Short mmCIF file of N, CA and C in Angstrom, two decimals:
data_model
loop_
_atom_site.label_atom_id
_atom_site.label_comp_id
_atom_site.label_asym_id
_atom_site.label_seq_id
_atom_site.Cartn_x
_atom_site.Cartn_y
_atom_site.Cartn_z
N UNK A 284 155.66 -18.81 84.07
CA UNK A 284 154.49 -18.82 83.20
C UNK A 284 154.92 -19.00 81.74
N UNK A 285 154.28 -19.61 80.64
CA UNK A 285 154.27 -19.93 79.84
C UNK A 285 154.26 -18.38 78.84
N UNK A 286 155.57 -18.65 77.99
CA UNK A 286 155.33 -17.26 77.52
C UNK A 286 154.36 -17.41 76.15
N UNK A 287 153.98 -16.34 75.73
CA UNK A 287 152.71 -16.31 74.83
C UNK A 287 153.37 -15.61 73.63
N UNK A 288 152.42 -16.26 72.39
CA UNK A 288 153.44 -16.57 71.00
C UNK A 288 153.06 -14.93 71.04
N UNK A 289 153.82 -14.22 69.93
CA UNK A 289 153.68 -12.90 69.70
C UNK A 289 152.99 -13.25 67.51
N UNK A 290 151.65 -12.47 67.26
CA UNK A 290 151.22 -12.59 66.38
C UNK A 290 151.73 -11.13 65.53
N UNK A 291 152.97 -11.03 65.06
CA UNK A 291 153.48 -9.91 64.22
C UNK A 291 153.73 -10.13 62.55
N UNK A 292 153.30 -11.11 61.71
CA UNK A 292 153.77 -11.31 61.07
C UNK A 292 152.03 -11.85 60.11
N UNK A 293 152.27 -11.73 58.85
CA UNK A 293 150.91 -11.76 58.13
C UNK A 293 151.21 -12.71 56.65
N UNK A 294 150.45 -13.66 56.41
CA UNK A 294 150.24 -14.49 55.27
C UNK A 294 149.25 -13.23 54.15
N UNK A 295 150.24 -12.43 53.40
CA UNK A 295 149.23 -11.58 52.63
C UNK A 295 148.09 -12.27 51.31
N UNK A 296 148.55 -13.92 51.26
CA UNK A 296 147.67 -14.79 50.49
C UNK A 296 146.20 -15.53 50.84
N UNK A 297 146.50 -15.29 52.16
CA UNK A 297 145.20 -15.80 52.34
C UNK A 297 144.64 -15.41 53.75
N UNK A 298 145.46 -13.81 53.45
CA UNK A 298 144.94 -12.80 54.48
C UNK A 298 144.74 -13.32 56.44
N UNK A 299 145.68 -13.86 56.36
CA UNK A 299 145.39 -14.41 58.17
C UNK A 299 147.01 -13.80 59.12
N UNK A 300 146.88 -13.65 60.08
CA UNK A 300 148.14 -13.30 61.12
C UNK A 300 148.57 -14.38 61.52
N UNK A 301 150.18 -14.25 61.80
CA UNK A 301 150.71 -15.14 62.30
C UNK A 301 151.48 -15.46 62.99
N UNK A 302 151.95 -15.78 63.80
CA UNK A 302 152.87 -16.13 64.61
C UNK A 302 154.45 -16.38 64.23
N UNK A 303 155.24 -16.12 64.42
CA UNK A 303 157.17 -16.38 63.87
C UNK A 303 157.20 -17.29 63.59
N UNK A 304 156.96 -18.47 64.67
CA UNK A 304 157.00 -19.73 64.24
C UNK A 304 156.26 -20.11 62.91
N UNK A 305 154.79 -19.85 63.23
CA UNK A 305 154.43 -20.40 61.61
C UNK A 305 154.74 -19.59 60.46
N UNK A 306 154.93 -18.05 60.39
CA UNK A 306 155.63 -17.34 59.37
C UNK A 306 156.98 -17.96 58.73
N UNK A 307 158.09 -18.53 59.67
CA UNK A 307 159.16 -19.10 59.39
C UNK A 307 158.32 -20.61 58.47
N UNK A 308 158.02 -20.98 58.78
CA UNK A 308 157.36 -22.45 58.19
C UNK A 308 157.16 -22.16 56.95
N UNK A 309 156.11 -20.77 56.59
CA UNK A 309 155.31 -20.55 55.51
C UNK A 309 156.89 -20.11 54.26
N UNK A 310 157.66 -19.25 54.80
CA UNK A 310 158.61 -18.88 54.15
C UNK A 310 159.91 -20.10 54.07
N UNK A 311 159.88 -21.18 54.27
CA UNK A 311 160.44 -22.74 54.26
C UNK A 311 160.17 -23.02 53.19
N UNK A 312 158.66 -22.76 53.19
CA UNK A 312 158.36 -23.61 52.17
C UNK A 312 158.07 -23.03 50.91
N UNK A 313 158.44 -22.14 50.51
CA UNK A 313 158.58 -21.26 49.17
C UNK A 313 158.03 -20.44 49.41
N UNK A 314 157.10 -19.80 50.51
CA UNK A 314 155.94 -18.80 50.37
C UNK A 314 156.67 -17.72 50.95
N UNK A 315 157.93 -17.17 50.81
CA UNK A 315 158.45 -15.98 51.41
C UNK A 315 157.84 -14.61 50.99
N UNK A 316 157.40 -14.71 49.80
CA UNK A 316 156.78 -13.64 48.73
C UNK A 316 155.54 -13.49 49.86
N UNK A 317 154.36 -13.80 49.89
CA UNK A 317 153.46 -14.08 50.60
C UNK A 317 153.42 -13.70 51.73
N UNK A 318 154.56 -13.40 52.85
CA UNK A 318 154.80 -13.17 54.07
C UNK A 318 155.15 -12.14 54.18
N UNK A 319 154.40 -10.96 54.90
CA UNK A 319 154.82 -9.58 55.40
C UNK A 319 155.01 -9.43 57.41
N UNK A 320 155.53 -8.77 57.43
CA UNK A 320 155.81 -8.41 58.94
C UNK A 320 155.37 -6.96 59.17
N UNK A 321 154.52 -7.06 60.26
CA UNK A 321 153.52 -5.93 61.17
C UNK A 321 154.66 -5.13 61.49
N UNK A 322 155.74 -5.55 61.81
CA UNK A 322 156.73 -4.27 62.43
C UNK A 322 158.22 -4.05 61.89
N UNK A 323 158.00 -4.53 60.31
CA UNK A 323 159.53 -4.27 59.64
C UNK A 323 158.96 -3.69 58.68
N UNK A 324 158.25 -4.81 57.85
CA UNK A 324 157.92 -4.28 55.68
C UNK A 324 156.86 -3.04 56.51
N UNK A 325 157.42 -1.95 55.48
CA UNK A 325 156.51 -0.66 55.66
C UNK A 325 156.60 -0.96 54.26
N UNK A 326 156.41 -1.22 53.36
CA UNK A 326 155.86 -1.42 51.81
C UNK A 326 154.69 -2.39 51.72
N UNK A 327 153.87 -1.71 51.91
CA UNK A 327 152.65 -2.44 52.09
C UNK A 327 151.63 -2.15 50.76
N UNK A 328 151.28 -3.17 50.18
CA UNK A 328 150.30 -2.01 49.09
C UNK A 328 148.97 -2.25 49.47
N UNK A 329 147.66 -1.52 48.55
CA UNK A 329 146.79 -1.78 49.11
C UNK A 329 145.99 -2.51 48.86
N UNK A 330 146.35 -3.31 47.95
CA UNK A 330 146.02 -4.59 47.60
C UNK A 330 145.68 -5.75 48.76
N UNK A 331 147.15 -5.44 49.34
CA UNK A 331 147.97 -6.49 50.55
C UNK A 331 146.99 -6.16 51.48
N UNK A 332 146.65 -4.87 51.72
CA UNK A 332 145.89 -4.43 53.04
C UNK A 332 144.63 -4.35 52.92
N UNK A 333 143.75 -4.90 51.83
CA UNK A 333 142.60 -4.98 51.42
C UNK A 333 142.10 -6.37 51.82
N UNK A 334 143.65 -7.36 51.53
CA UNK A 334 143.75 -8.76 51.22
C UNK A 334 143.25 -9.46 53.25
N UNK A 335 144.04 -8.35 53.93
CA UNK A 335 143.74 -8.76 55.34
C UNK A 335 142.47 -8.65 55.60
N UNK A 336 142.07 -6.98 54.97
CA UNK A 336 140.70 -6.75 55.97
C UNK A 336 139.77 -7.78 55.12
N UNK A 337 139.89 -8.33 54.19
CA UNK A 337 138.66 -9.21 53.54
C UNK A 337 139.15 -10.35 53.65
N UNK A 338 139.98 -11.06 54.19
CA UNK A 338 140.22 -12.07 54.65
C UNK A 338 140.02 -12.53 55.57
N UNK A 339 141.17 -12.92 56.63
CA UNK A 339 141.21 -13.03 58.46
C UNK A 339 141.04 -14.43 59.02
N UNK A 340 141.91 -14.69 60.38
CA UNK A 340 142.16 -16.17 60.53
C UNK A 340 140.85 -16.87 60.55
N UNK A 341 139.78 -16.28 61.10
CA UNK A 341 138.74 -16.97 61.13
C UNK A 341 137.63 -17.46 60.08
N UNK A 342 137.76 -16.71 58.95
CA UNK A 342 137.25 -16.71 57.66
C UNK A 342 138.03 -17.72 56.92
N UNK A 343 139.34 -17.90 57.07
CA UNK A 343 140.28 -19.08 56.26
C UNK A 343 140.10 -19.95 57.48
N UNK A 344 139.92 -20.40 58.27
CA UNK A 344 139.61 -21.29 59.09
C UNK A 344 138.07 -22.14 59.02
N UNK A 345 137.86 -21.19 59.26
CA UNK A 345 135.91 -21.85 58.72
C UNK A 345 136.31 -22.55 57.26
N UNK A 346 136.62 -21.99 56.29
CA UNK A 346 136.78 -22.24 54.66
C UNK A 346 137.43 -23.90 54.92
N UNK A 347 138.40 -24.04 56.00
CA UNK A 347 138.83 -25.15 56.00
C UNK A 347 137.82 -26.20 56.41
N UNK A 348 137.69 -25.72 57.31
CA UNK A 348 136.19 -26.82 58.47
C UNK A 348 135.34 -27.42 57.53
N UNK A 349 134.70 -26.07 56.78
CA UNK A 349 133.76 -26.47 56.11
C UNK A 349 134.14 -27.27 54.51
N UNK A 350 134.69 -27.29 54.62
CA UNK A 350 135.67 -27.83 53.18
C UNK A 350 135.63 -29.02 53.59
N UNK A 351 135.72 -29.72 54.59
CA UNK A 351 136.44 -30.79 55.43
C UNK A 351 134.95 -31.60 55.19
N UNK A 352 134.24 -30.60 55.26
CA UNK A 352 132.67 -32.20 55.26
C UNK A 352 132.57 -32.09 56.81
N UNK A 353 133.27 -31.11 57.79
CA UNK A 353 133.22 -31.31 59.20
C UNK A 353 131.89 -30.46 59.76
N UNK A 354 131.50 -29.74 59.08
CA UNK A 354 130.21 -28.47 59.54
C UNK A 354 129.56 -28.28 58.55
N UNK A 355 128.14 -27.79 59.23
CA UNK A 355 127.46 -26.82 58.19
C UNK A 355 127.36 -25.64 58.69
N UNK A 356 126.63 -24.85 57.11
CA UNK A 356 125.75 -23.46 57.94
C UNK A 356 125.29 -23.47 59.05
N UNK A 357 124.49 -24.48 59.44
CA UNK A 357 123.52 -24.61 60.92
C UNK A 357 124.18 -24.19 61.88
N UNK A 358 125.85 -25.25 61.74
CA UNK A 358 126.09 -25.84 63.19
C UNK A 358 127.59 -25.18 62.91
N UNK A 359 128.01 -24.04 63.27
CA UNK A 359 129.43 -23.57 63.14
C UNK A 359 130.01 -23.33 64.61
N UNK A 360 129.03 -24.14 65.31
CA UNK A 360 130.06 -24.02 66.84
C UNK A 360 131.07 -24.88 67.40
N UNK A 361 131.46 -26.38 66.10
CA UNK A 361 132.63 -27.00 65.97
C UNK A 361 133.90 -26.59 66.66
N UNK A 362 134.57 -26.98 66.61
CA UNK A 362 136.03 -26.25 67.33
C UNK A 362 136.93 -26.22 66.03
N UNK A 363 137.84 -25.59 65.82
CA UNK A 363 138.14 -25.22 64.09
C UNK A 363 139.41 -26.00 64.56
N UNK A 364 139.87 -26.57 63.50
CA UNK A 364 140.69 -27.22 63.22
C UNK A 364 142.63 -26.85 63.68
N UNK A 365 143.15 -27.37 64.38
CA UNK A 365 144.63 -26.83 64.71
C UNK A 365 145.41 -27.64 63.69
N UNK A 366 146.28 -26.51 63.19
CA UNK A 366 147.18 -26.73 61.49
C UNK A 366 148.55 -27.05 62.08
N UNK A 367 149.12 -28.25 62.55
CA UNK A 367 149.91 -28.93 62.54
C UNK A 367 150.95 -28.57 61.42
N UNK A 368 152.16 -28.63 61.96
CA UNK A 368 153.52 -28.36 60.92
C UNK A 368 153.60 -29.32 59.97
N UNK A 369 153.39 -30.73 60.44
CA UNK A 369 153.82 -31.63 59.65
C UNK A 369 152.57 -32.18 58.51
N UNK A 370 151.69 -31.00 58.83
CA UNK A 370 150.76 -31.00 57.40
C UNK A 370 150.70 -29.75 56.87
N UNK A 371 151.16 -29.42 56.52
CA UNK A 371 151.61 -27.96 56.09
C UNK A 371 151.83 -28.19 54.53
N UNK A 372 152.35 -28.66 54.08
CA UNK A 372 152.09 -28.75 52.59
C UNK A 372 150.92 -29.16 52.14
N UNK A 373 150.45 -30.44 52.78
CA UNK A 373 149.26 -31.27 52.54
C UNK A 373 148.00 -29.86 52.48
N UNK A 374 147.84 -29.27 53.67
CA UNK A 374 146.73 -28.12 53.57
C UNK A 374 147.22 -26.93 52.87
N UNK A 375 148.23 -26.48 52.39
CA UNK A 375 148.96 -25.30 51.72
C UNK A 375 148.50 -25.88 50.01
N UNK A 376 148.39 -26.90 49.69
CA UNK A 376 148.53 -26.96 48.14
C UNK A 376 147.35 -28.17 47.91
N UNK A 377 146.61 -27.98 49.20
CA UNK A 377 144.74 -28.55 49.01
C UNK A 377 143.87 -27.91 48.07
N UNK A 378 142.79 -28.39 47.23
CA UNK A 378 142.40 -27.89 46.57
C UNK A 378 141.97 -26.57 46.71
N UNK A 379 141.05 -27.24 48.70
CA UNK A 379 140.12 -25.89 49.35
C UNK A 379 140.66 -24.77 49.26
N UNK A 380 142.32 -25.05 49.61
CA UNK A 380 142.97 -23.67 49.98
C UNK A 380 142.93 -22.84 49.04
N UNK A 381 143.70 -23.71 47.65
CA UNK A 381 143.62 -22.96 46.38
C UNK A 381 142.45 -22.29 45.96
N UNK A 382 141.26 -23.32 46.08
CA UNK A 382 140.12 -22.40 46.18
C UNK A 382 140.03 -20.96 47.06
N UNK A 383 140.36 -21.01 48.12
CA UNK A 383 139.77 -20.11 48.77
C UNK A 383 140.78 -18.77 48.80
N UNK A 384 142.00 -19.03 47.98
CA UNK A 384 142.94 -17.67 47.90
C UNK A 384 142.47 -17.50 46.07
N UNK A 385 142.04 -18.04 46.07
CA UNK A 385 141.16 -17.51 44.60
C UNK A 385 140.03 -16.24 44.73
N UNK A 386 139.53 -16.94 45.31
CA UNK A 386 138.28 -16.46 45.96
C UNK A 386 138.46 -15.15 46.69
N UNK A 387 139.42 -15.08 47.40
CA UNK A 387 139.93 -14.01 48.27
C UNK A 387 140.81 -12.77 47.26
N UNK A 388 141.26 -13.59 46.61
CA UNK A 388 142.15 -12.73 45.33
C UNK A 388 140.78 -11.98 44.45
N UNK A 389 139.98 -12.66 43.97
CA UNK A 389 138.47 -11.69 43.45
C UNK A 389 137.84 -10.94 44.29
N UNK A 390 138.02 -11.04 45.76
CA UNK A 390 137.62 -9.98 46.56
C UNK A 390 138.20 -8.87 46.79
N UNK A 391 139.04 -9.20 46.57
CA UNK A 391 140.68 -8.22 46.70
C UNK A 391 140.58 -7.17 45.46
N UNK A 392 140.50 -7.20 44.47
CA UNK A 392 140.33 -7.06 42.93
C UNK A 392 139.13 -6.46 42.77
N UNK A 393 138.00 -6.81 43.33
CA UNK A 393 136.95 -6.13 42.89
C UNK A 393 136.37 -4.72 44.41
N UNK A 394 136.91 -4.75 45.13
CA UNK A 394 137.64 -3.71 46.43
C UNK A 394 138.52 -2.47 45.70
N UNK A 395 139.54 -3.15 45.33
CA UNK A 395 140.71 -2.22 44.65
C UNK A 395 139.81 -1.61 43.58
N UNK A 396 139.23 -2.57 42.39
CA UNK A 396 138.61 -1.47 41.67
C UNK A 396 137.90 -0.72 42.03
N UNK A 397 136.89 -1.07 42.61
CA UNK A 397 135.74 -0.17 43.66
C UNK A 397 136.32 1.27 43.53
N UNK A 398 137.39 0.96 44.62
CA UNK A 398 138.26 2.18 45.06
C UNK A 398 138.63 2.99 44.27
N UNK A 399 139.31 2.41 43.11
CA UNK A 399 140.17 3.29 42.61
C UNK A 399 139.07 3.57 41.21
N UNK A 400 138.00 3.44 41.19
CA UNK A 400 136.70 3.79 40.38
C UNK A 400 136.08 5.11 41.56
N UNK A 401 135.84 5.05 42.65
CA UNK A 401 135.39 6.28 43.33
C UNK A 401 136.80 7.69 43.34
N UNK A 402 137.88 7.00 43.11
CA UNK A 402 139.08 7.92 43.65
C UNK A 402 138.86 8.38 42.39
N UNK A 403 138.63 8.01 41.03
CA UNK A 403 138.68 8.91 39.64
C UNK A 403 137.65 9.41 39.59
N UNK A 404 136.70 8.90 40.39
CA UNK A 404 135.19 9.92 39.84
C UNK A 404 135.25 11.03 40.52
N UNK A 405 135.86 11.16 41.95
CA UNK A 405 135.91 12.37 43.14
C UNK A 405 137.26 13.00 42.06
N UNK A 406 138.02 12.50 41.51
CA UNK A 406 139.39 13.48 41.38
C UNK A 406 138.46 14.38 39.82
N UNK A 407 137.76 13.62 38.97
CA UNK A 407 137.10 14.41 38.38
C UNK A 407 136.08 15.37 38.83
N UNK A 408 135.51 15.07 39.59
CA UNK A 408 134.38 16.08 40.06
C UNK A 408 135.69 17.13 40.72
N UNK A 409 136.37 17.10 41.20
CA UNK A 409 136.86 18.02 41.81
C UNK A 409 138.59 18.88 41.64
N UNK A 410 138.47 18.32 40.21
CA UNK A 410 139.60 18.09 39.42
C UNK A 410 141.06 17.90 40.21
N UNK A 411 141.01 17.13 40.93
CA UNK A 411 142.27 16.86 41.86
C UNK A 411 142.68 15.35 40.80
N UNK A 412 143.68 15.57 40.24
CA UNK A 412 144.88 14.61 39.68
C UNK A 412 145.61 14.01 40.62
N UNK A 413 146.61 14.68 41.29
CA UNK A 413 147.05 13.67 42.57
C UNK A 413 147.05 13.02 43.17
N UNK A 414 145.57 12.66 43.43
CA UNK A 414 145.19 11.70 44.63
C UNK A 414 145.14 10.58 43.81
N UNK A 415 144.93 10.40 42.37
CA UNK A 415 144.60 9.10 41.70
C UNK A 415 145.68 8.59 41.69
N UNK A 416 146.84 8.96 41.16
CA UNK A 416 148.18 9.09 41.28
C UNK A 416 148.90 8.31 41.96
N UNK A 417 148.38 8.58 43.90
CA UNK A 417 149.16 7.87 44.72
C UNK A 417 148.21 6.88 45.21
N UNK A 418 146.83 7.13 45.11
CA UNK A 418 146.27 5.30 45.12
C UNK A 418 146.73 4.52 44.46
N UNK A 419 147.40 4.00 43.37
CA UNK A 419 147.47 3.54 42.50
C UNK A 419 148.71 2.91 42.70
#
């Protein structure tokens, strides 16, 4: 039987999981910074882990489709697009993409503040200093 890719490894830029194979690709091509691993980097911040949950393969996948002129709102039951190695720069340094780790980076940013705007208002109401401390 065909063995099945193992998804341990995470694009923290534009928040999607990934596979070794394409993690190795992404870190080829300058994006090593960008690349965390599910079962080594325990330095995770929460930026990075904000960046997944408001991201995700299917959210940067659609962003592509629909970028493409291939779908609309209506009709998103298309089949999403398979990202070929040997276009990997071509879609890595596309406008859409840039767009859409923009986009994802202001989601990211306005999350974190959120957060760390409720973590100072609770550490004042309850005068706990510490906790602001290690969100941060």
């Amino acid at each position: 039987s065909a063995q099945r890719k193992q998804f341990t490894w995470a694009s923290v830029a534009h928040g999607t999981i990934l596979c070794g194979e394409c993690a190795f690709q992404h870190m080829c091509n300058g994006r090593e910074n960008e690349i965390k691993s599910f079962d080594t980097d325990l330095d995770w911040t929460f930026s990075e882990i904000v960046s997944m949950l408001e991201g995700g393969n299917a959210a940067f996948l659609l962003e592509m489709h629909f970028k493409k002129g291939t779908s609309s709102d209506a009709d998103s039951t298309l089949p999403l697009p398979v990202l070929s190695h040997g276009d990997f720069n071509a879609i890595y340094s596309s406008r859409s993409i840039s767009q859409y780790r923009k986009m994802l980076r202001k989601k990211v940013l306005k999350v974190s503040n959120g957060y760390k705007a409720l973590l100072l208002g609770f550490s004042k109401q309850h005068n706990v200093e510490t906790a602001v401390g290690a969100a941060t």
